[in-house]
Amino acid sequence: MKAVYWINAALMGLVFAFAPIARDAAADTLRVVKKGTSSVLSVPMNRAVVVESDEPFAELSIANPSIADISSLSDRTIYVLGKAPGLTTLTLLDAAGRLITNVEVRVAADVTEFKERLRQILPNEKIEVRTANDGIVLSGTVSSKSRMQRALDLAERYAPERVSNLMSVGGVQQVMLKVRFAEMKRSVSKSLGVSWGVSGGSPRGPTLGTGTLNNLGSLTNNLAGNIPVTNENTGALVVGLNAGATQINLLLEALEQKGVVRTLAEPNLSALSGQEATFLAGGEYPIPVSQDNGVTTIEYKPFGVEMKFIPRVVDEDIINLEMLASVSAIDSSITIEANGLSINGFTTRKTSTTVEMRDGESFAIAGLIQDDFFDNASQLPWIGDVPVLGALFRSANYQRAQTELVIIVTAHLVTPTRGEALALPTDRVKPPSEEGLFLRGQVARTARGAAAEVARQDFSGSYGYVME
């Protein structure tokens, strides 16, 4: 009996010793058709997979039928249908009720078609597609935000509101905007006027004349409204004649004025793609504002060179610009009196637009050609229409003003550079020494060293940010 007992114990030990090996071998007896053997079975949602077992089975069971549905086609073939995203277990038993294997069934969204469409639409982008529960996870690096958005829009078609974005945008995403305001104003004014007066010898004598006559008694008063004053009536000539008791005074005015005004501003500003940047070089003008309760508050209106823009890098070198640019100045010729305060007006040139261009390209976003013409003639009725002689009784005035304005925008994709490569205007000069100031009259001295060498360089090339 003891011998039989020891023999049975030895056999049982062998069974338990080789049981893990048997289970590991059984785990590899299940294979996906045309895909090889695997202990993990991946099934797309709403699609079916047929698998075969190397060993005949007598019973099948699925842990969670709501995730996957199964049916047997034969004693070696299983039909698995993915119903909902999730993880469950498929168990196979033989005719004796022994466990053949447990297979992990993983049901996820079907991304096979999505991957194919993504490769067709964005063939050169390194985008990785994974499934997570019932959603889609996108990762990798794309070349622009517009292409990232295309991938997200496509993923939404396959997993609405279940798309996780782990993608990053590569390439240069900083934009430097260079705006050039160029304005020319030309004005021409010409006038030719004749004023005359005739008076008798006595204070009560008859008086005749043209122009603005206040008193026709003497040369001083005869043409009092038109007598030339210092720095006025340029080109005026007064002639006085006496014919016995009669005094004749004549004022001739010939004036021509020409003027040219040139305005140029070139603000530069850099910003990250999608972020707003603002620039103001000028000041703020205080304007009193009366409130409903009778209290007067002060509001400040900015003036000078002002710029706001939002750049968006929509592709590798295509930049979308949403911008506002203006140049304004205080105009002392326009004045409003309110509550004892004098408020000046403003002259403003402003543009607001959205354009799209490539790196390094320029766009003329605004232009103005304005031509103002004015002429005026005043004369005595009838006699002023007489040829030749009528010119003595007629005054003419002619004015013309022309304005040309152009605003040009240039956009660059830029990357930062090292700080020591940049030069400041203050690097060019240093405060003078006492000897130089008091003995030589120097108000500044030239800087020396590496900073001075950089400062003396010509700024016509690349400086500041590095343009690609």
Coordinates of C-alpha atoms in Angstrom, one line a residue:
M1 CA 0.0 0.0 0.0
K2 CA 2.8 2.3 0.9
A3 CA 4.4 1.7 -2.6
V4 CA 1.1 2.4 -4.3
Y5 CA 0.8 5.6 -2.2
W6 CA 4.2 6.9 -3.2
I7 CA 3.6 6.1 -6.8
N8 CA 0.3 8.0 -6.9
A9 CA 2.0 11.0 -5.1
A10 CA 4.8 11.0 -7.7
L11 CA 2.3 11.0 -10.6
M12 CA 0.4 13.9 -9.1
G13 CA 3.6 15.9 -8.7
L14 CA 4.4 15.3 -12.3
V15 CA 0.9 16.5 -13.3
F16 CA 1.2 19.7 -11.3
A17 CA 4.7 20.3 -12.6
F18 CA 3.8 20.1 -16.2
A19 CA 0.4 21.9 -15.9
P20 CA 1.8 25.4 -16.5
I21 CA 3.6 24.2 -19.5
A22 CA 0.4 22.7 -20.8
R23 CA -1.5 25.9 -20.2
D24 CA 1.2 28.0 -22.0
A25 CA 1.1 25.6 -24.9
A26 CA -2.7 25.8 -25.0
A27 CA -2.6 29.6 -25.0
D28 CA -0.9 29.5 -28.4
T29 CA -3.4 27.1 -30.0
L30 CA -5.7 30.0 -31.1
R31 CA -4.8 31.9 -34.2
V32 CA -6.5 34.6 -36.2
V33 CA -7.2 33.6 -39.8
K34 CA -4.4 34.7 -42.0
K35 CA -2.8 36.7 -39.1
G36 CA -1.0 34.0 -37.2
T37 CA -1.3 33.0 -33.6
S38 CA -2.0 35.4 -30.8
S39 CA -3.4 35.3 -27.2
V40 CA -4.9 38.8 -27.7
L41 CA -7.6 39.1 -30.3
S42 CA -8.3 42.6 -31.6
V43 CA -11.7 43.1 -33.2
P44 CA -12.9 46.3 -34.9
M45 CA -16.2 47.6 -33.6
N46 CA -19.2 46.6 -35.8
R47 CA -17.0 44.1 -37.7
A48 CA -16.4 40.4 -37.4
V49 CA -13.3 38.2 -37.2
V50 CA -13.1 34.5 -37.9
V51 CA -10.6 32.5 -35.8
E52 CA -9.6 28.9 -35.7
S53 CA -8.4 26.7 -32.8
D54 CA -5.8 24.0 -33.3
E55 CA -7.6 21.8 -30.8
P56 CA -11.3 21.0 -31.1
F57 CA -13.5 22.7 -28.5
A58 CA -16.8 21.6 -27.1
E59 CA -17.9 24.8 -25.2
L60 CA -17.4 28.6 -25.7
S61 CA -18.1 31.4 -23.4
I62 CA -17.6 35.2 -23.5
A63 CA -17.3 37.2 -20.3
N64 CA -19.2 40.3 -21.5
P65 CA -21.6 39.7 -24.3
S66 CA -22.3 43.4 -24.6
I67 CA -18.7 44.0 -25.8
A68 CA -18.4 41.0 -28.2
D69 CA -20.7 38.3 -29.6
I70 CA -19.5 34.9 -30.5
S71 CA -20.8 31.8 -32.3
S72 CA -19.2 28.5 -33.4
L73 CA -19.1 27.6 -37.1
S74 CA -17.5 24.2 -36.3
D75 CA -15.6 22.5 -33.5
R76 CA -12.5 24.5 -34.5
T77 CA -13.9 27.7 -36.0
I78 CA -15.2 30.7 -34.0
Y79 CA -17.1 33.8 -35.3
V80 CA -16.4 36.9 -33.2
L81 CA -18.4 40.2 -33.7
G82 CA -17.3 43.4 -32.1
K83 CA -20.3 45.3 -30.6
A84 CA -18.9 48.0 -28.3
P85 CA -15.5 49.3 -27.3
G86 CA -14.0 47.5 -24.4
L87 CA -12.1 44.5 -23.1
T88 CA -13.4 41.0 -22.4
T89 CA -12.3 37.3 -22.2
L90 CA -13.1 34.4 -24.5
T91 CA -12.9 31.0 -22.9
L92 CA -12.5 27.6 -24.7
L93 CA -13.3 24.2 -23.1
D94 CA -12.8 20.7 -24.4
A95 CA -15.4 17.8 -24.3
A96 CA -14.2 16.9 -20.8
G97 CA -14.8 20.4 -19.5
R98 CA -11.0 21.1 -19.3
L99 CA -9.8 24.6 -20.1
I100 CA -8.1 24.9 -23.5
T101 CA -7.2 28.6 -23.3
N102 CA -8.4 32.1 -22.4
V103 CA -8.2 34.7 -25.1
E104 CA -8.3 38.4 -24.4
V105 CA -10.7 40.1 -26.8
R106 CA -10.2 43.8 -27.4
V107 CA -12.9 45.7 -29.2
A108 CA -12.0 49.2 -30.5
A109 CA -13.1 51.7 -33.0
D110 CA -12.3 50.8 -36.6
V111 CA -9.5 53.1 -37.7
T112 CA -8.3 51.1 -40.7
E113 CA -10.3 53.2 -43.2
F114 CA -9.4 56.4 -41.2
K115 CA -5.7 55.6 -41.5
E116 CA -6.0 55.1 -45.3
R117 CA -7.9 58.3 -45.8
L118 CA -5.4 60.2 -43.6
R119 CA -2.5 59.0 -45.8
Q120 CA -4.4 60.0 -48.9
I121 CA -5.2 63.5 -47.6
L122 CA -2.0 64.3 -45.7
P123 CA 0.6 61.9 -47.3
N124 CA 3.8 63.6 -45.9
E125 CA 2.6 64.2 -42.3
K126 CA 4.0 62.0 -39.5
I127 CA 0.7 61.3 -37.7
E128 CA 0.2 58.3 -35.5
V129 CA -3.3 56.9 -35.0
R130 CA -4.3 54.9 -31.9
T131 CA -7.6 53.8 -30.3
A132 CA -8.4 54.5 -26.7
N133 CA -11.7 53.0 -25.4
D134 CA -14.2 54.2 -27.9
G135 CA -12.2 57.2 -29.2
I136 CA -9.2 58.0 -31.4
V137 CA -5.9 59.4 -30.3
L138 CA -3.8 61.4 -32.8
S139 CA -0.1 62.0 -32.0
G140 CA 3.0 63.0 -33.9
T141 CA 4.3 66.2 -35.6
V142 CA 2.5 68.1 -38.3
S143 CA 4.0 70.9 -40.4
S144 CA 1.2 73.5 -39.8
K145 CA -1.9 74.2 -37.8
S146 CA -4.1 74.0 -40.9
R147 CA -3.0 70.5 -41.6
M148 CA -3.5 69.6 -37.9
Q149 CA -7.1 70.9 -38.2
R150 CA -7.7 68.8 -41.3
A151 CA -6.6 65.7 -39.5
L152 CA -8.9 66.5 -36.5
D153 CA -11.8 67.2 -38.8
L154 CA -11.4 63.9 -40.5
A155 CA -11.1 62.1 -37.2
E156 CA -14.4 63.6 -36.0
R157 CA -16.1 61.9 -38.9
Y158 CA -15.1 58.5 -37.5
A159 CA -15.4 59.3 -33.8
P160 CA -17.6 62.3 -33.1
E161 CA -16.6 64.2 -30.0
R162 CA -14.2 61.3 -29.0
V163 CA -10.9 62.6 -30.6
S164 CA -7.9 63.3 -28.4
N165 CA -5.3 65.6 -30.0
L166 CA -1.7 65.0 -28.9
M167 CA -0.2 66.4 -32.1
S168 CA 2.4 69.2 -32.1
V169 CA 3.2 71.7 -34.8
G170 CA 6.7 71.7 -36.2
G171 CA 8.5 74.3 -38.3
V172 CA 8.8 78.1 -37.8
Q173 CA 5.8 79.5 -36.0
Q174 CA 7.0 83.1 -35.5
V175 CA 6.1 85.9 -37.9
M176 CA 7.8 89.3 -38.3
L177 CA 5.6 91.9 -39.9
K178 CA 7.2 94.9 -41.6
V179 CA 4.8 97.8 -42.5
R180 CA 5.8 100.8 -44.6
F181 CA 3.6 103.9 -44.6
A182 CA 4.6 106.3 -47.4
E183 CA 2.7 109.5 -48.0
M184 CA 3.4 112.6 -50.2
K185 CA 1.4 115.8 -50.1
R186 CA 1.9 118.5 -52.7
S187 CA 0.1 121.9 -52.7
V188 CA 0.0 124.8 -55.0
S189 CA -1.7 128.1 -54.4
K190 CA -1.8 131.1 -56.8
S191 CA -3.7 134.4 -56.5
L192 CA -3.8 137.7 -58.4
G193 CA -5.8 140.6 -56.9
V194 CA -6.3 144.3 -57.7
S195 CA -7.8 146.8 -55.2
W196 CA -8.1 150.5 -56.0
G197 CA -9.6 153.6 -54.6
V198 CA -10.3 157.2 -55.7
S199 CA -11.1 160.1 -53.4
G200 CA -11.7 163.8 -53.7
G201 CA -9.5 166.4 -52.2
S202 CA -11.9 167.4 -49.3
P203 CA -13.1 165.1 -46.6
R204 CA -16.6 165.3 -48.0
G205 CA -15.4 164.6 -51.6
P206 CA -16.7 161.6 -53.6
T207 CA -15.1 158.2 -53.0
L208 CA -14.9 155.2 -55.2
G209 CA -13.0 151.9 -55.1
T210 CA -12.8 148.1 -55.0
G211 CA -11.4 145.7 -52.4
T212 CA -12.0 146.1 -48.7
L213 CA -12.0 149.8 -48.3
N214 CA -12.6 151.3 -44.8
N215 CA -11.9 155.0 -45.5
L216 CA -11.0 156.5 -48.9
G217 CA -9.6 159.7 -47.4
S218 CA -5.8 159.1 -47.6
L219 CA -3.3 156.6 -48.9
T220 CA -3.1 155.0 -45.5
N221 CA -6.8 154.6 -45.1
N222 CA -7.8 154.3 -48.7
L223 CA -6.9 150.6 -48.8
A224 CA -6.9 149.9 -45.1
G225 CA -8.1 146.4 -45.4
N226 CA -5.5 145.4 -48.0
I227 CA -2.4 147.4 -47.0
P228 CA 0.5 144.9 -46.7
V229 CA 1.6 144.0 -43.2
T230 CA 4.9 142.4 -42.2
N231 CA 5.1 138.7 -43.3
E232 CA 1.7 139.0 -45.0
N233 CA 0.5 139.8 -48.5
T234 CA 3.7 138.5 -50.1
G235 CA 4.2 140.0 -53.5
A236 CA 2.0 143.1 -52.9
L237 CA 2.6 146.5 -54.4
V238 CA 0.9 149.8 -53.4
V239 CA 0.9 152.7 -55.8
G240 CA -0.5 156.2 -55.0
L241 CA -1.1 159.0 -57.5
N242 CA -2.4 162.5 -57.1
A243 CA -4.2 164.3 -59.9
G244 CA -4.9 167.7 -58.6
A245 CA -7.4 167.4 -55.8
T246 CA -8.0 163.8 -56.7
Q247 CA -6.1 160.9 -55.0
I248 CA -5.8 157.5 -56.7
N249 CA -4.5 154.5 -54.7
L250 CA -3.8 151.1 -56.3
L251 CA -2.9 147.8 -54.6
L252 CA -1.6 144.9 -56.7
E253 CA -1.2 141.4 -55.1
A254 CA 0.4 138.4 -56.9
L255 CA 1.1 135.4 -54.7
E256 CA 2.2 131.8 -55.5
Q257 CA 2.8 129.2 -52.8
K258 CA 4.2 125.7 -53.2
G259 CA 4.7 123.0 -50.6
V260 CA 5.7 119.4 -50.3
V261 CA 5.2 117.2 -47.2
R262 CA 6.8 113.7 -47.0
T263 CA 5.7 111.2 -44.3
L264 CA 7.4 107.8 -43.8
A265 CA 7.0 105.2 -41.1
E266 CA 8.3 101.7 -41.0
P267 CA 7.2 99.8 -37.8
N268 CA 8.4 96.2 -37.4
L269 CA 6.7 93.7 -35.0
S270 CA 7.1 90.0 -34.3
A271 CA 4.5 87.6 -32.9
L272 CA 3.8 83.9 -32.4
S273 CA 1.4 82.3 -34.8
G274 CA -2.2 82.8 -33.6
Q275 CA -1.2 85.4 -31.0
E276 CA -2.1 89.2 -31.2
A277 CA 0.7 91.7 -31.1
T278 CA 0.3 95.5 -30.7
F279 CA 2.7 98.4 -31.4
L280 CA 2.4 102.1 -30.6
A281 CA 5.0 104.8 -31.2
G282 CA 3.6 108.2 -30.3
G283 CA 1.5 109.2 -27.3
E284 CA -1.9 109.6 -25.8
Y285 CA -4.0 112.8 -26.0
P286 CA -6.3 113.7 -23.1
I287 CA -9.9 114.3 -24.0
P288 CA -12.5 115.5 -21.4
V289 CA -15.7 113.6 -21.5
S290 CA -18.9 114.8 -19.6
Q291 CA -20.8 112.0 -17.8
D292 CA -24.5 111.9 -17.2
N293 CA -24.0 112.9 -13.5
G294 CA -22.2 116.1 -14.6
V295 CA -18.8 114.8 -13.7
T296 CA -16.1 115.3 -16.3
T297 CA -13.6 112.5 -16.8
I298 CA -10.5 112.2 -19.0
E299 CA -10.2 109.7 -21.7
Y300 CA -6.9 109.2 -23.6
K301 CA -6.8 108.8 -27.4
P302 CA -3.6 107.2 -28.8
F303 CA -1.9 108.8 -31.7
G304 CA 1.3 108.2 -33.7
V305 CA 2.2 105.0 -35.5
E306 CA -0.1 102.2 -34.3
M307 CA -0.3 98.5 -35.4
K308 CA -2.2 95.4 -34.3
F309 CA -2.0 92.1 -36.1
I310 CA -2.6 88.4 -35.6
P311 CA -0.5 86.1 -37.8
R312 CA -1.5 82.5 -38.6
V313 CA 0.9 80.1 -40.3
V314 CA -1.6 78.1 -42.3
D315 CA 1.0 76.0 -44.2
E316 CA 4.7 75.6 -44.5
D317 CA 5.3 79.1 -45.7
I318 CA 1.8 80.6 -46.2
I319 CA 0.9 83.3 -43.6
N320 CA -2.6 84.6 -42.9
L321 CA -2.5 88.1 -41.5
E322 CA -5.4 89.9 -39.7
M323 CA -4.2 93.4 -39.1
L324 CA -5.0 97.0 -38.3
A325 CA -2.4 99.8 -39.0
S326 CA -2.7 103.5 -38.6
V327 CA -0.7 106.7 -38.6
S328 CA -2.3 109.7 -36.8
A329 CA -1.1 113.1 -35.6
I330 CA -2.6 116.1 -33.7
D331 CA -4.1 118.7 -36.1
S332 CA -3.9 122.1 -34.5
S333 CA -6.0 123.6 -37.4
I334 CA -9.1 121.8 -36.1
T335 CA -10.0 123.0 -32.6
I336 CA -13.2 122.6 -30.6
E337 CA -14.0 124.8 -27.5
A338 CA -15.9 122.9 -24.8
N339 CA -16.3 124.0 -21.1
G340 CA -13.4 126.5 -21.4
L341 CA -11.1 123.8 -22.8
S342 CA -9.6 123.7 -26.3
I343 CA -9.5 120.3 -27.9
N344 CA -7.6 119.6 -31.1
G345 CA -8.6 117.3 -33.9
F346 CA -6.6 114.5 -35.5
T347 CA -5.4 113.6 -39.0
T348 CA -5.5 109.8 -39.4
R349 CA -4.6 107.3 -42.1
K350 CA -5.9 103.9 -41.1
T351 CA -6.4 100.5 -42.7
S352 CA -7.9 97.2 -41.3
T353 CA -7.8 94.1 -43.5
T354 CA -7.0 90.4 -43.7
V355 CA -4.5 89.1 -46.3
E356 CA -2.6 86.0 -47.1
M357 CA 0.9 85.8 -48.5
R358 CA 4.0 83.6 -48.5
D359 CA 7.2 84.1 -46.5
G360 CA 9.1 87.2 -47.7
E361 CA 6.3 88.4 -50.1
S362 CA 4.9 91.9 -49.9
F363 CA 1.3 93.2 -50.3
A364 CA 0.1 96.8 -51.0
I365 CA -2.9 96.7 -48.6
A366 CA -4.0 100.3 -49.0
G367 CA -3.5 103.2 -51.4
L368 CA -4.9 106.7 -51.9
I369 CA -4.7 109.2 -54.7
Q370 CA -6.5 112.4 -53.8
D371 CA -6.6 115.6 -55.9
D372 CA -8.4 118.6 -54.5
F373 CA -9.0 121.6 -56.8
F374 CA -10.4 125.1 -55.9
D375 CA -10.6 128.4 -57.8
N376 CA -12.4 131.6 -57.1
A377 CA -12.9 134.9 -58.9
S378 CA -14.4 138.1 -57.6
Q379 CA -15.0 141.2 -59.7
L380 CA -17.2 144.3 -60.2
P381 CA -20.3 143.5 -62.2
W382 CA -20.2 144.1 -65.9
I383 CA -17.0 146.1 -65.9
G384 CA -15.0 143.1 -64.7
D385 CA -16.0 141.2 -67.9
V386 CA -14.4 143.8 -70.2
P387 CA -11.4 142.4 -72.0
V388 CA -8.0 143.6 -70.7
L389 CA -9.4 146.6 -68.8
G390 CA -11.6 144.2 -66.7
A391 CA -8.5 142.7 -65.1
L392 CA -8.1 145.9 -63.1
F393 CA -11.5 145.3 -61.5
R394 CA -11.1 141.5 -60.9
S395 CA -9.3 139.2 -58.4
A396 CA -8.6 135.5 -58.9
N397 CA -7.6 132.8 -56.5
Y398 CA -6.4 129.2 -57.4
Q399 CA -5.6 126.3 -55.1
R400 CA -4.7 122.6 -55.7
A401 CA -3.7 119.9 -53.3
Q402 CA -2.6 116.4 -54.2
T403 CA -2.0 113.5 -51.8
E404 CA -0.6 110.0 -52.5
L405 CA -0.6 107.3 -49.7
V406 CA 0.6 103.7 -50.0
I407 CA 0.8 101.1 -47.2
I408 CA 2.9 98.0 -48.0
V409 CA 3.1 94.9 -45.7
T410 CA 5.9 92.3 -45.8
A411 CA 5.8 89.1 -43.7
H412 CA 8.7 86.9 -42.7
L413 CA 8.9 83.6 -40.9
V414 CA 11.7 84.2 -38.3
T415 CA 13.6 82.4 -35.6
P416 CA 15.4 84.1 -32.6
T417 CA 19.1 84.7 -32.7
R418 CA 21.8 85.1 -30.0
G419 CA 21.7 88.4 -28.1
E420 CA 25.3 89.4 -28.7
A421 CA 24.5 89.5 -32.5
L422 CA 22.1 92.4 -32.0
A423 CA 23.1 96.1 -31.9
L424 CA 21.3 99.0 -30.2
P425 CA 21.4 102.6 -31.2
T426 CA 22.9 103.4 -27.8
D427 CA 25.9 101.2 -28.7
R428 CA 27.2 103.9 -31.1
V429 CA 27.9 106.7 -28.6
K430 CA 28.9 107.2 -25.0
P431 CA 28.7 110.3 -22.7
P432 CA 31.6 112.7 -23.2
S433 CA 34.4 113.2 -20.7
E434 CA 34.7 116.5 -18.9
E435 CA 37.6 117.5 -21.0
G436 CA 35.7 116.7 -24.2
L437 CA 32.6 118.6 -23.0
F438 CA 34.1 121.8 -21.6
L439 CA 37.3 122.1 -23.7
R440 CA 36.3 120.6 -27.0
G441 CA 32.6 121.1 -27.0
Q442 CA 31.9 117.4 -27.5
V443 CA 28.4 116.2 -26.6
A444 CA 29.2 112.5 -27.2
R445 CA 32.1 110.3 -28.0
T446 CA 32.3 107.3 -30.2
A447 CA 32.1 103.9 -28.5
R448 CA 34.8 101.4 -28.9
G449 CA 34.9 97.6 -28.7
A450 CA 32.9 94.8 -30.2
A451 CA 29.6 96.5 -29.5
A452 CA 30.8 99.6 -31.4
E453 CA 31.9 97.5 -34.3
V454 CA 28.5 95.9 -34.5
A455 CA 26.8 99.3 -34.2
R456 CA 28.9 100.8 -37.0
Q457 CA 27.7 98.0 -39.4
D458 CA 25.2 98.8 -42.1
F459 CA 21.7 97.9 -41.2
S460 CA 20.6 97.3 -44.8
G461 CA 21.0 93.6 -44.4
S462 CA 19.6 91.0 -42.0
Y463 CA 19.5 92.1 -38.4
G464 CA 17.4 91.5 -35.3
Y465 CA 15.6 88.3 -36.2
V466 CA 16.9 85.7 -38.6
M467 CA 14.8 85.5 -41.7
E468 CA 14.7 82.2 -43.4

